[in-house]
Amino acid sequence: MVKSTAVAVLATVGVACAFAPASAPSRPTSSLRMANNAWHRKDFQIAPSILSADMAKLGEEVDNAMAAGADVVHFDVMDNHYVPNLTIGPLVCKALRNHGVKNDIDVHLMVSPVDRIVGDFAEAGASYITFHPEASPHVDRTLQLIKSTGCKSGLVFNPATPLDFAKYVLDKVDIILLMSVNPGFGGQAFIPATLDKLREARAMIDESGFDIRLEIDGGVTQNNIKEIAEAGADMFVAGSAVFKNPRTVEAYTDTITKLRAELAAAQIGKALQKA
């Protein structure tokens, strides 16, 4: 009887998520939040990467994605040194804030060295600043530097980078970002081995007792986001999966609604396993 009741409640949550109207709040409903808290104690967050946006209309693109139900702006910074590409800097971050963007901006630094540019992004309005441990000679010091600016700090792990870099600095980490592609270019396919790494990272975070988000970046789509969530992620970067033609609020809403439906299905499956 208890199990059948749980199925009915969770099914209702899944349907509500899957068919939420475009005008619904971008955050999950209270019922969905309760289901989330029973799993990872966090809301799932969708973070479209502006690397795939139309840069000529960046403010409009971000407005449309947030209006469509996204939570966070993912901001990819590449220096043509640490990674083989060159993208955007603090002035663009500041321009988004001046444009009126209020959502968190998740600045992913694919640069080396890191420390010099941290303050610039903090002043430009970053909410999170994450970096690759290989790009800093003193990981603990860089984390402290980010925290001192008032931003949340995080570490980013390439597909072949072990999680050991985080082991002794978890008290200074607000977010762990796993790359499920090799950094540098958008539109790459998800690397399946990242699922095992997600499970390892989830176990490490849960055992630590610290309040740390687990983010995934690279090749996230409607077809695999459920499996990624089941492996432990609670924050999902989606670039070309969201920012694509037709570039309208309606199209972005349709995509994000489908992503959330898959996340709801992941929650239902996890809850049924525990029932």
Coordinates of N, CA, C and O in Angstrom, one line a residue, residues 42-200:
K42 N 18.8 18.5 -3.3 CA 19.0 19.7 -4.2 C 18.0 19.7 -5.3 O 17.6 18.7 -5.8
D43 N 17.7 20.9 -5.8 CA 17.0 21.0 -7.0 C 17.9 20.8 -8.2 O 19.1 21.1 -8.2
F44 N 17.4 20.1 -9.2 CA 18.1 20.0 -10.5 C 18.2 21.4 -11.1 O 17.2 22.2 -11.1
Q45 N 19.3 21.8 -11.7 CA 19.5 23.0 -12.4 C 20.0 22.8 -13.8 O 20.9 22.0 -14.0
I46 N 19.4 23.5 -14.7 CA 19.7 23.4 -16.1 C 20.5 24.7 -16.5 O 20.0 25.8 -16.2
A47 N 21.7 24.6 -17.1 CA 22.6 25.7 -17.3 C 23.0 25.7 -18.8 O 24.0 25.2 -19.2
P48 N 22.2 26.4 -19.6 CA 22.6 26.5 -21.0 C 23.9 27.2 -21.2 O 24.2 28.2 -20.6
S49 N 24.8 26.6 -22.1 CA 26.1 27.2 -22.3 C 26.0 28.2 -23.5 O 25.6 27.9 -24.6
I50 N 26.4 29.5 -23.2 CA 26.3 30.5 -24.2 C 27.3 30.3 -25.3 O 27.3 31.1 -26.3
L51 N 28.2 29.3 -25.2 CA 29.1 29.0 -26.3 C 28.4 28.7 -27.5 O 28.9 28.9 -28.6
S52 N 27.1 28.1 -27.4 CA 26.3 27.8 -28.5 C 25.3 28.8 -28.9 O 24.5 28.6 -29.8
A53 N 25.3 29.9 -28.2 CA 24.3 31.0 -28.5 C 24.7 31.8 -29.7 O 25.9 31.8 -30.2
D54 N 23.8 32.6 -30.2 CA 24.1 33.5 -31.3 C 24.7 34.8 -30.7 O 24.0 35.6 -30.0
M55 N 26.0 34.9 -30.8 CA 26.7 36.0 -30.1 C 26.3 37.4 -30.5 O 26.5 38.3 -29.8
A56 N 25.8 37.5 -31.7 CA 25.3 38.8 -32.2 C 24.0 39.2 -31.5 O 23.7 40.4 -31.5
K57 N 23.4 38.3 -30.8 CA 22.1 38.5 -30.1 C 22.2 37.9 -28.7 O 21.2 37.4 -28.2
L58 N 23.4 38.0 -28.0 CA 23.6 37.3 -26.8 C 22.6 37.7 -25.7 O 22.1 36.8 -25.0
G59 N 22.4 38.9 -25.5 CA 21.4 39.3 -24.4 C 20.1 38.7 -24.7 O 19.4 38.2 -23.7
E60 N 19.6 38.8 -25.9 CA 18.3 38.2 -26.2 C 18.3 36.7 -26.1 O 17.3 36.1 -25.6
E61 N 19.4 36.1 -26.5 CA 19.5 34.6 -26.4 C 19.4 34.2 -24.9 O 18.7 33.2 -24.5
V62 N 20.1 34.9 -24.0 CA 20.1 34.5 -22.6 C 18.7 34.8 -22.0 O 18.2 34.0 -21.2
D63 N 18.1 35.9 -22.4 CA 16.8 36.2 -21.9 C 15.8 35.1 -22.3 O 15.0 34.7 -21.5
N64 N 15.9 34.7 -23.5 CA 14.9 33.7 -24.0 C 15.1 32.3 -23.3 O 14.2 31.7 -22.9
A65 N 16.4 32.0 -23.0 CA 16.7 30.7 -22.4 C 16.2 30.7 -20.9 O 15.6 29.8 -20.4
M66 N 16.4 31.8 -20.2 CA 16.0 32.0 -18.8 C 14.4 32.0 -18.8 O 13.8 31.4 -17.9
A67 N 13.8 32.7 -19.7 CA 12.3 32.8 -19.8 C 11.7 31.4 -20.1 O 10.6 31.1 -19.7
A68 N 12.5 30.6 -20.8 CA 12.1 29.2 -21.1 C 12.2 28.2 -20.0 O 11.7 27.1 -20.1
G69 N 12.8 28.7 -18.9 CA 12.8 27.8 -17.7 C 14.2 27.3 -17.3 O 14.3 26.5 -16.4
A70 N 15.3 27.8 -17.9 CA 16.6 27.5 -17.5 C 16.9 28.2 -16.2 O 16.2 29.2 -15.8
D71 N 18.0 27.8 -15.5 CA 18.3 28.3 -14.2 C 19.5 29.2 -14.1 O 19.6 30.2 -13.4
V72 N 20.5 28.7 -14.8 CA 21.9 29.3 -14.7 C 22.5 29.6 -16.1 O 22.2 28.8 -17.0
V73 N 23.2 30.7 -16.2 CA 23.9 31.0 -17.4 C 25.3 30.3 -17.3 O 26.1 30.7 -16.5
H74 N 25.7 29.4 -18.2 CA 27.0 28.8 -18.2 C 27.9 29.6 -19.2 O 27.6 29.7 -20.4
F75 N 29.0 30.0 -18.7 CA 29.9 31.0 -19.4 C 31.2 30.4 -19.6 O 32.0 30.3 -18.7
D76 N 31.5 30.0 -20.8 CA 32.7 29.3 -21.1 C 33.8 30.2 -21.5 O 33.7 31.0 -22.5
V77 N 34.9 30.2 -20.8 CA 36.1 31.1 -21.1 C 37.3 30.3 -21.5 O 37.8 29.4 -20.8
M78 N 37.7 30.5 -22.8 CA 38.8 29.7 -23.4 C 39.9 30.7 -23.8 O 39.6 31.8 -24.4
D79 N 41.1 30.3 -23.7 CA 42.3 31.2 -23.9 C 43.2 30.9 -25.0 O 44.2 31.5 -25.2
N80 N 42.8 29.8 -25.8 CA 43.7 29.4 -26.9 C 45.1 29.0 -26.4 O 46.1 29.1 -27.1
H81 N 45.2 28.6 -25.1 CA 46.4 28.2 -24.5 C 46.2 26.9 -23.7 O 46.7 25.9 -24.1
Y82 N 45.3 27.0 -22.7 CA 45.0 25.8 -22.0 C 44.1 24.9 -22.8 O 44.2 23.7 -22.8
V83 N 43.2 25.5 -23.7 CA 42.4 24.7 -24.6 C 42.6 25.4 -26.0 O 42.9 26.6 -26.1
P84 N 42.4 24.6 -27.1 CA 42.6 25.1 -28.4 C 41.4 25.9 -29.0 O 40.9 25.6 -30.0
N85 N 41.0 27.0 -28.3 CA 40.0 27.8 -28.8 C 40.1 29.1 -28.0 O 40.7 29.2 -26.9
L86 N 39.4 30.2 -28.6 CA 39.4 31.5 -27.9 C 38.0 32.0 -27.9 O 37.4 32.1 -29.0
T87 N 37.5 32.4 -26.7 CA 36.1 32.7 -26.7 C 35.9 34.1 -26.1 O 36.2 35.1 -26.7
I88 N 35.4 34.2 -24.9 CA 34.9 35.5 -24.3 C 35.5 35.8 -23.0 O 36.0 34.9 -22.3
G89 N 35.5 37.0 -22.5 CA 36.1 37.4 -21.3 C 35.1 38.2 -20.4 O 33.9 38.2 -20.6
P90 N 35.7 38.9 -19.3 CA 34.9 39.6 -18.3 C 34.0 40.6 -18.9 O 32.9 40.9 -18.3
L91 N 34.4 41.3 -20.0 CA 33.6 42.4 -20.5 C 32.2 41.9 -21.0 O 31.2 42.6 -20.8
V92 N 32.2 40.7 -21.5 CA 30.9 40.1 -21.9 C 30.1 39.7 -20.7 O 28.9 39.9 -20.7
C93 N 30.7 39.2 -19.7 CA 30.0 38.9 -18.5 C 29.4 40.1 -17.9 O 28.2 40.1 -17.5
K94 N 30.1 41.2 -17.8 CA 29.6 42.5 -17.3 C 28.5 43.0 -18.2 O 27.5 43.6 -17.7
A95 N 28.6 42.8 -19.5 CA 27.6 43.3 -20.5 C 26.3 42.5 -20.2 O 25.2 43.2 -20.3
L96 N 26.3 41.3 -19.9 CA 25.1 40.5 -19.6 C 24.5 41.1 -18.3 O 23.2 41.2 -18.2
R97 N 25.3 41.4 -17.3 CA 24.7 42.0 -16.1 C 24.1 43.3 -16.4 O 23.0 43.7 -15.9
N98 N 24.8 44.1 -17.2 CA 24.3 45.5 -17.5 C 23.0 45.3 -18.4 O 22.1 46.2 -18.3
H99 N 22.9 44.3 -19.1 CA 21.7 44.0 -19.9 C 20.5 43.7 -19.0 O 19.3 43.9 -19.5
G100 N 20.8 43.2 -17.8 CA 19.7 42.9 -16.9 C 19.6 41.5 -16.5 O 18.6 41.1 -15.8
V101 N 20.5 40.6 -16.8 CA 20.5 39.2 -16.4 C 20.7 39.1 -14.9 O 21.7 39.6 -14.4
K102 N 19.7 38.5 -14.3 CA 19.7 38.3 -12.8 C 20.1 36.9 -12.4 O 20.5 36.7 -11.2
N103 N 20.0 36.0 -13.2 CA 20.3 34.6 -12.9 C 21.8 34.4 -12.5 O 22.6 35.2 -12.9
D104 N 22.1 33.3 -11.8 CA 23.5 33.0 -11.6 C 24.3 32.9 -12.9 O 23.8 32.3 -13.9
I105 N 25.5 33.4 -12.9 CA 26.4 33.2 -14.0 C 27.5 32.3 -13.6 O 28.3 32.6 -12.6
D106 N 27.6 31.1 -14.2 CA 28.6 30.1 -13.9 C 29.8 30.2 -14.8 O 29.7 29.7 -15.9
V107 N 30.8 30.8 -14.3 CA 32.0 31.1 -15.2 C 33.0 29.9 -15.1 O 33.5 29.6 -14.1
H108 N 33.1 29.2 -16.2 CA 34.0 28.1 -16.3 C 35.3 28.5 -17.0 O 35.3 28.8 -18.2
L109 N 36.4 28.6 -16.2 CA 37.7 29.1 -16.7 C 38.5 28.0 -17.3 O 39.0 27.1 -16.6
M110 N 38.6 28.0 -18.6 CA 39.5 27.1 -19.3 C 40.7 27.9 -19.7 O 41.0 28.1 -20.9
V111 N 41.5 28.4 -18.7 CA 42.6 29.3 -18.9 C 43.7 28.9 -18.0 O 43.6 28.3 -17.0
S112 N 44.9 29.3 -18.4 CA 46.1 29.2 -17.6 C 47.1 30.3 -17.9 O 47.4 30.6 -19.0
P113 N 47.5 31.0 -16.8 CA 47.2 30.8 -15.4 C 45.8 31.3 -15.0 O 45.2 32.1 -15.8
V114 N 45.3 30.9 -13.9 CA 44.0 31.2 -13.4 C 43.9 32.5 -12.6 O 43.0 33.3 -12.8
D115 N 44.7 32.6 -11.6 CA 44.6 33.6 -10.6 C 44.4 35.1 -11.1 O 43.6 35.8 -10.6
R116 N 45.2 35.4 -12.1 CA 45.1 36.8 -12.6 C 43.7 37.2 -13.0 O 43.4 38.4 -12.9
I117 N 42.9 36.3 -13.5 CA 41.6 36.8 -14.1 C 40.5 36.6 -13.2 O 39.3 37.0 -13.5
V118 N 40.7 35.9 -12.0 CA 39.6 35.7 -11.1 C 38.9 37.0 -10.6 O 37.7 37.1 -10.7
G119 N 39.7 38.0 -10.2 CA 39.1 39.2 -9.8 C 38.3 39.9 -10.8 O 37.3 40.6 -10.5
D120 N 38.8 39.9 -12.1 CA 38.1 40.5 -13.2 C 36.7 39.9 -13.3 O 35.7 40.7 -13.6
F121 N 36.5 38.6 -13.3 CA 35.2 38.0 -13.4 C 34.3 38.2 -12.2 O 33.1 38.4 -12.3
A122 N 34.9 38.3 -11.0 CA 34.2 38.6 -9.8 C 33.6 40.0 -9.9 O 32.4 40.2 -9.6
E123 N 34.4 40.9 -10.4 CA 33.9 42.3 -10.5 C 32.8 42.4 -11.6 O 32.0 43.3 -11.6
A124 N 32.9 41.5 -12.6 CA 32.0 41.6 -13.8 C 30.7 41.0 -13.5 O 29.8 41.1 -14.3
G125 N 30.6 40.3 -12.3 CA 29.3 39.7 -11.9 C 29.1 38.2 -11.9 O 28.0 37.7 -11.8
A126 N 30.2 37.5 -11.9 CA 30.2 36.1 -11.8 C 29.6 35.6 -10.5 O 29.7 36.3 -9.5
S127 N 28.9 34.5 -10.5 CA 28.3 33.9 -9.3 C 29.2 32.7 -8.9 O 29.6 32.6 -7.7
Y128 N 29.5 31.8 -9.8 CA 30.4 30.7 -9.7 C 31.6 31.0 -10.5 O 31.5 31.5 -11.6
I129 N 32.8 30.6 -10.0 CA 34.0 30.6 -10.8 C 34.7 29.2 -10.6 O 35.0 28.9 -9.5
T130 N 34.8 28.5 -11.7 CA 35.4 27.1 -11.6 C 36.6 27.1 -12.5 O 36.7 27.8 -13.5
F131 N 37.5 26.2 -12.2 CA 38.8 26.2 -12.9 C 39.3 24.7 -12.9 O 38.9 23.9 -12.1
H132 N 40.2 24.4 -13.8 CA 40.8 23.1 -13.9 C 42.1 23.1 -13.0 O 42.9 23.9 -13.1
P133 N 42.2 22.0 -12.2 CA 43.3 22.0 -11.3 C 44.7 22.0 -12.0 O 45.7 22.5 -11.4
E134 N 44.7 21.4 -13.2 CA 46.0 21.4 -14.0 C 46.4 22.8 -14.3 O 47.6 23.1 -14.6
A135 N 45.5 23.8 -14.3 CA 45.8 25.2 -14.7 C 46.3 26.1 -13.6 O 46.6 27.2 -13.8
S136 N 46.4 25.5 -12.3 CA 46.8 26.3 -11.2 C 47.9 25.5 -10.5 O 47.7 24.4 -10.1
P137 N 49.0 26.2 -10.2 CA 50.1 25.5 -9.4 C 49.7 25.3 -7.9 O 50.3 24.5 -7.3
H138 N 48.7 26.1 -7.5 CA 48.3 26.0 -6.0 C 46.8 26.0 -6.0 O 46.2 27.0 -5.8
V139 N 46.2 24.8 -6.1 CA 44.8 24.7 -6.2 C 44.1 25.3 -4.9 O 43.1 26.0 -5.0
D140 N 44.6 25.0 -3.8 CA 44.0 25.5 -2.5 C 44.0 27.0 -2.5 O 43.0 27.6 -2.2
R141 N 45.1 27.6 -2.9 CA 45.2 29.0 -2.9 C 44.2 29.7 -3.9 O 43.6 30.7 -3.6
T142 N 44.1 29.1 -5.1 CA 43.1 29.6 -6.1 C 41.7 29.5 -5.6 O 40.9 30.5 -5.8
L143 N 41.4 28.4 -4.9 CA 40.0 28.3 -4.3 C 39.8 29.4 -3.3 O 38.7 30.0 -3.2
Q144 N 40.8 29.6 -2.4 CA 40.7 30.7 -1.4 C 40.5 32.0 -2.1 O 39.7 32.9 -1.6
L145 N 41.2 32.3 -3.2 CA 41.1 33.5 -3.9 C 39.7 33.8 -4.4 O 39.1 34.8 -4.2
I146 N 39.1 32.7 -5.0 CA 37.8 32.8 -5.5 C 36.8 33.1 -4.4 O 35.9 34.0 -4.5
K147 N 36.9 32.4 -3.3 CA 36.0 32.6 -2.2 C 36.1 34.0 -1.6 O 35.1 34.6 -1.1
S148 N 37.3 34.5 -1.6 CA 37.6 35.9 -1.0 C 36.9 36.9 -1.8 O 36.6 38.0 -1.3
T149 N 36.5 36.7 -3.0 CA 35.8 37.7 -3.9 C 34.3 37.7 -3.6 O 33.6 38.5 -4.1
G150 N 33.8 36.6 -2.9 CA 32.4 36.5 -2.6 C 31.7 35.6 -3.6 O 30.5 35.3 -3.5
C151 N 32.5 35.0 -4.6 CA 31.9 34.1 -5.5 C 32.0 32.6 -4.9 O 32.8 32.4 -4.1
K152 N 31.2 31.8 -5.5 CA 31.3 30.3 -5.1 C 32.4 29.7 -6.0 O 32.6 30.1 -7.2
S153 N 33.1 28.8 -5.5 CA 34.3 28.2 -6.1 C 34.1 26.8 -6.5 O 33.3 26.1 -5.9
G154 N 34.8 26.4 -7.6 CA 34.7 25.0 -8.0 C 35.8 24.5 -8.8 O 36.6 25.3 -9.3
L155 N 35.9 23.2 -8.9 CA 37.0 22.5 -9.6 C 36.3 21.8 -10.8 O 35.2 21.2 -10.7
V156 N 37.1 21.8 -11.9 CA 36.6 21.1 -13.2 C 37.6 20.0 -13.5 O 38.8 20.2 -13.5
F157 N 37.0 18.8 -13.8 CA 37.8 17.7 -14.1 C 37.6 17.2 -15.6 O 36.5 16.8 -16.0
N158 N 38.7 17.2 -16.3 CA 38.6 16.7 -17.7 C 38.4 15.2 -17.6 O 38.5 14.5 -16.6
P159 N 38.0 14.6 -18.8 CA 37.7 13.2 -18.8 C 38.8 12.3 -18.2 O 38.5 11.3 -17.5
A160 N 40.1 12.6 -18.4 CA 41.2 11.8 -17.9 C 41.8 12.2 -16.6 O 42.7 11.6 -16.1
T161 N 41.2 13.3 -16.0 CA 41.7 13.9 -14.8 C 41.1 13.2 -13.6 O 39.9 13.1 -13.4
P162 N 41.9 12.6 -12.7 CA 41.3 11.9 -11.5 C 40.7 12.9 -10.5 O 41.1 14.1 -10.4
L163 N 39.8 12.4 -9.7 CA 39.1 13.3 -8.7 C 40.0 13.5 -7.5 O 39.6 14.3 -6.6
D164 N 41.2 13.0 -7.4 CA 42.0 13.1 -6.3 C 42.4 14.6 -6.0 O 42.6 14.9 -4.8
F165 N 42.4 15.4 -7.0 CA 42.7 16.8 -6.8 C 41.7 17.5 -5.8 O 42.1 18.5 -5.1
A166 N 40.5 16.9 -5.7 CA 39.5 17.5 -4.8 C 39.6 17.0 -3.4 O 39.0 17.6 -2.4
K167 N 40.2 15.9 -3.1 CA 40.2 15.2 -1.9 C 40.4 16.0 -0.6 O 39.7 15.9 0.3
Y168 N 41.4 16.9 -0.7 CA 41.8 17.6 0.5 C 41.3 19.1 0.5 O 41.7 19.8 1.4
V169 N 40.5 19.5 -0.4 CA 40.0 20.8 -0.5 C 38.5 20.9 -0.6 O 38.0 22.0 -0.9
L170 N 37.8 19.9 -0.2 CA 36.4 19.9 -0.3 C 35.7 20.9 0.5 O 34.6 21.4 0.2
D171 N 36.4 21.3 1.6 CA 35.8 22.4 2.5 C 35.8 23.7 1.8 O 35.1 24.7 2.3
K172 N 36.5 23.9 0.7 CA 36.5 25.2 -0.1 C 35.8 25.1 -1.4 O 35.9 26.0 -2.2
V173 N 35.2 23.9 -1.7 CA 34.5 23.7 -3.0 C 33.0 23.8 -2.9 O 32.4 23.1 -2.0
D174 N 32.4 24.6 -3.7 CA 30.9 24.7 -3.8 C 30.4 23.9 -5.0 O 29.2 23.6 -5.0
I175 N 31.2 23.6 -5.9 CA 30.7 22.9 -7.1 C 31.9 22.0 -7.7 O 33.0 22.5 -7.8
I176 N 31.5 20.8 -8.1 CA 32.5 20.0 -8.9 C 31.8 19.8 -10.2 O 30.7 19.3 -10.4
L177 N 32.6 20.1 -11.3 CA 32.2 20.0 -12.6 C 32.9 19.0 -13.4 O 34.2 19.0 -13.4
L178 N 32.3 18.0 -13.9 CA 32.9 16.9 -14.6 C 32.7 17.2 -16.1 O 31.5 17.3 -16.6
M179 N 33.8 17.2 -16.9 CA 33.7 17.3 -18.3 C 33.4 16.0 -18.9 O 34.1 15.0 -18.7
S180 N 32.3 15.9 -19.7 CA 32.0 14.6 -20.4 C 32.4 14.7 -21.8 O 32.0 13.8 -22.6
V181 N 33.2 15.7 -22.2 CA 33.9 15.8 -23.5 C 35.2 16.5 -23.2 O 35.4 17.0 -22.1
N182 N 36.1 16.4 -24.1 CA 37.4 17.2 -23.9 C 37.1 18.6 -24.2 O 36.5 19.0 -25.2
P183 N 37.5 19.5 -23.3 CA 37.2 21.0 -23.4 C 37.8 21.6 -24.6 O 38.9 21.3 -25.1
G184 N 37.1 22.6 -25.1 CA 37.6 23.4 -26.2 C 36.6 23.7 -27.3 O 36.6 24.8 -27.9
F185 N 35.6 22.8 -27.5 CA 34.6 23.0 -28.6 C 33.3 22.5 -28.2 O 33.2 21.4 -27.5
G186 N 32.2 23.1 -28.6 CA 30.9 22.7 -28.3 C 30.5 21.6 -29.4 O 31.1 21.4 -30.4
G187 N 29.3 21.0 -29.1 CA 28.8 20.0 -30.0 C 29.4 18.6 -30.0 O 29.1 17.8 -30.9
Q188 N 30.2 18.3 -29.1 CA 30.8 17.0 -29.0 C 29.9 16.0 -28.4 O 29.0 16.3 -27.7
A189 N 30.2 14.7 -28.6 CA 29.4 13.6 -28.1 C 29.8 13.3 -26.7 O 31.0 13.3 -26.3
F190 N 28.8 12.9 -25.8 CA 29.1 12.5 -24.4 C 30.0 11.3 -24.4 O 29.8 10.3 -25.1
I191 N 31.0 11.3 -23.5 CA 31.9 10.2 -23.2 C 31.2 9.3 -22.2 O 31.1 9.7 -21.0
P192 N 30.8 8.1 -22.5 CA 30.1 7.2 -21.6 C 30.8 6.9 -20.3 O 30.1 6.8 -19.2
A193 N 32.1 6.8 -20.3 CA 32.9 6.5 -19.0 C 32.6 7.6 -18.0 O 32.9 7.3 -16.8
T194 N 32.2 8.7 -18.3 CA 31.9 9.8 -17.3 C 30.8 9.4 -16.3 O 30.8 9.9 -15.2
L195 N 30.0 8.5 -16.7 CA 28.9 8.0 -15.8 C 29.5 7.4 -14.6 O 29.1 7.6 -13.4
D196 N 30.5 6.5 -14.7 CA 31.2 5.9 -13.6 C 31.9 7.0 -12.7 O 31.9 6.9 -11.5
K197 N 32.5 8.0 -13.4 CA 33.1 9.1 -12.7 C 32.1 9.9 -11.9 O 32.4 10.3 -10.8
L198 N 30.9 10.1 -12.5 CA 29.9 10.8 -11.7 C 29.5 10.0 -10.5 O 29.3 10.6 -9.4
R199 N 29.3 8.7 -10.6 CA 29.0 7.9 -9.4 C 30.1 8.0 -8.3 O 29.8 8.2 -7.1
E200 N 31.3 8.0 -8.8 CA 32.4 8.2 -7.8 C 32.4 9.6 -7.1 O 32.6 9.7 -5.9

